[in-house]
XYZ file of C-alpha atoms in Angstrom:
126
model
C 0.000 0.000 0.000
C 1.418 3.349 -1.057
C 1.277 5.852 1.741
C 2.578 9.365 2.331
C 2.038 10.780 5.791
C 2.750 14.429 6.517
C 3.346 15.847 9.952
C 4.710 18.974 11.566
C 2.110 21.551 10.632
C 0.662 23.955 13.113
C 0.292 27.568 14.133
C 3.351 29.774 14.226
C 3.998 33.495 14.365
C 5.542 35.349 11.468
C 9.292 34.955 11.530
C 9.087 31.571 13.190
C 9.997 28.125 11.928
C 8.412 24.746 11.358
C 9.715 21.472 10.015
C 7.381 19.329 7.989
C 7.970 15.619 7.563
C 6.763 13.245 4.880
C 7.062 9.573 5.749
C 6.781 7.336 2.698
C 6.013 3.648 2.418
C 4.768 1.137 -0.116
C 7.119 2.019 -2.978
C 10.815 2.166 -3.782
C 11.706 5.444 -2.148
C 15.073 5.887 -3.866
C 13.480 5.744 -7.331
C 11.068 8.600 -6.693
C 11.123 12.343 -6.382
C 9.358 13.868 -3.418
C 7.803 17.297 -3.582
C 5.761 19.670 -1.509
C 2.712 21.431 -2.915
C 0.687 23.951 -0.977
C -2.773 25.363 -1.412
C -4.207 28.347 0.395
C -7.952 29.009 0.495
C -9.114 30.557 -2.760
C -5.722 30.228 -4.405
C -4.179 27.900 -6.938
C -1.918 25.102 -5.905
C 1.718 26.088 -5.803
C 4.706 23.826 -6.123
C 7.006 24.709 -3.253
C 9.958 22.371 -3.458
C 11.109 19.048 -4.862
C 13.984 16.676 -4.305
C 15.065 13.961 -6.711
C 16.210 11.038 -4.615
C 18.042 9.530 -7.582
C 20.514 12.400 -7.950
C 19.855 14.605 -4.921
C 18.958 17.714 -6.903
C 16.662 20.152 -5.164
C 14.377 22.890 -6.432
C 12.498 25.737 -4.809
C 9.869 28.191 -5.864
C 10.969 31.811 -5.931
C 8.601 32.602 -3.092
C 10.380 30.291 -0.637
C 13.944 30.174 -1.927
C 16.379 31.113 0.792
C 13.867 30.401 3.544
C 12.903 26.743 3.014
C 15.175 23.733 2.761
C 14.174 20.296 1.533
C 16.149 17.225 2.527
C 15.815 13.467 2.360
C 16.735 10.702 4.763
C 16.714 7.625 2.571
C 17.302 5.279 5.494
C 14.045 6.467 7.024
C 12.147 6.946 3.747
C 11.384 10.440 4.944
C 11.608 13.877 3.364
C 11.714 17.036 5.416
C 10.842 20.617 4.638
C 12.500 23.039 7.009
C 10.617 26.324 6.882
C 12.278 29.387 8.356
C 11.349 33.060 8.412
C 7.732 32.156 7.859
C 5.379 34.759 6.464
C 1.582 34.984 6.640
C 1.456 34.266 2.917
C 2.964 30.851 3.632
C -0.306 29.852 5.273
C -1.669 26.859 3.387
C -2.286 23.161 3.459
C 0.974 21.499 2.532
C 0.832 18.230 0.629
C 3.606 15.738 0.187
C 3.737 14.187 -3.276
C 5.813 11.463 -4.914
C 6.464 10.990 -8.609
C 8.382 8.425 -10.621
C 10.601 10.921 -12.394
C 13.284 13.444 -11.595
C 12.054 16.837 -10.474
C 11.566 19.207 -13.409
C 11.319 22.117 -10.994
C 9.822 22.825 -7.563
C 7.118 20.210 -8.090
C 7.084 16.539 -9.015
C 6.522 15.708 -12.667
C 2.918 15.094 -13.599
C 2.230 11.491 -14.466
C 0.051 8.476 -13.956
C 1.687 7.339 -10.732
C 1.846 10.498 -8.647
C 0.953 9.888 -5.033
C -0.415 12.404 -2.556
C -0.546 12.632 1.175
C -3.547 14.017 3.002
C -1.865 17.304 3.821
C -0.887 19.201 6.927
C -2.064 22.712 7.744
C 0.436 25.494 8.316
C -0.926 28.739 9.705
C 1.338 31.758 10.071
C -0.044 34.625 12.090
C 1.036 38.216 11.642
């Protein structure tokens, strides 16, 4: 059974930090790219970051570059998103995704075998 489980969301003040985790199971972790997509109420989904486990390349959207860091612990089949200097505009539901391709940018490649977690809510107060 393919499963992606996010954790680490919550309420934080502007300027604070959170670390999101995505625990993966049910597929060959090293063959996949793991990305984070966020969606705020009334807004389009935004690709935030992606890491290709095959080559270790990472990508970030312009809105989070320099503040967020994605990393992967292959031994634990877990990807982390360290979020620093949080802003109110970072408020969103953050989804972990997995795709069987290298990252083309700050989001996993669209395909027939893209998996999604259920999301974790990040709320940044001003």
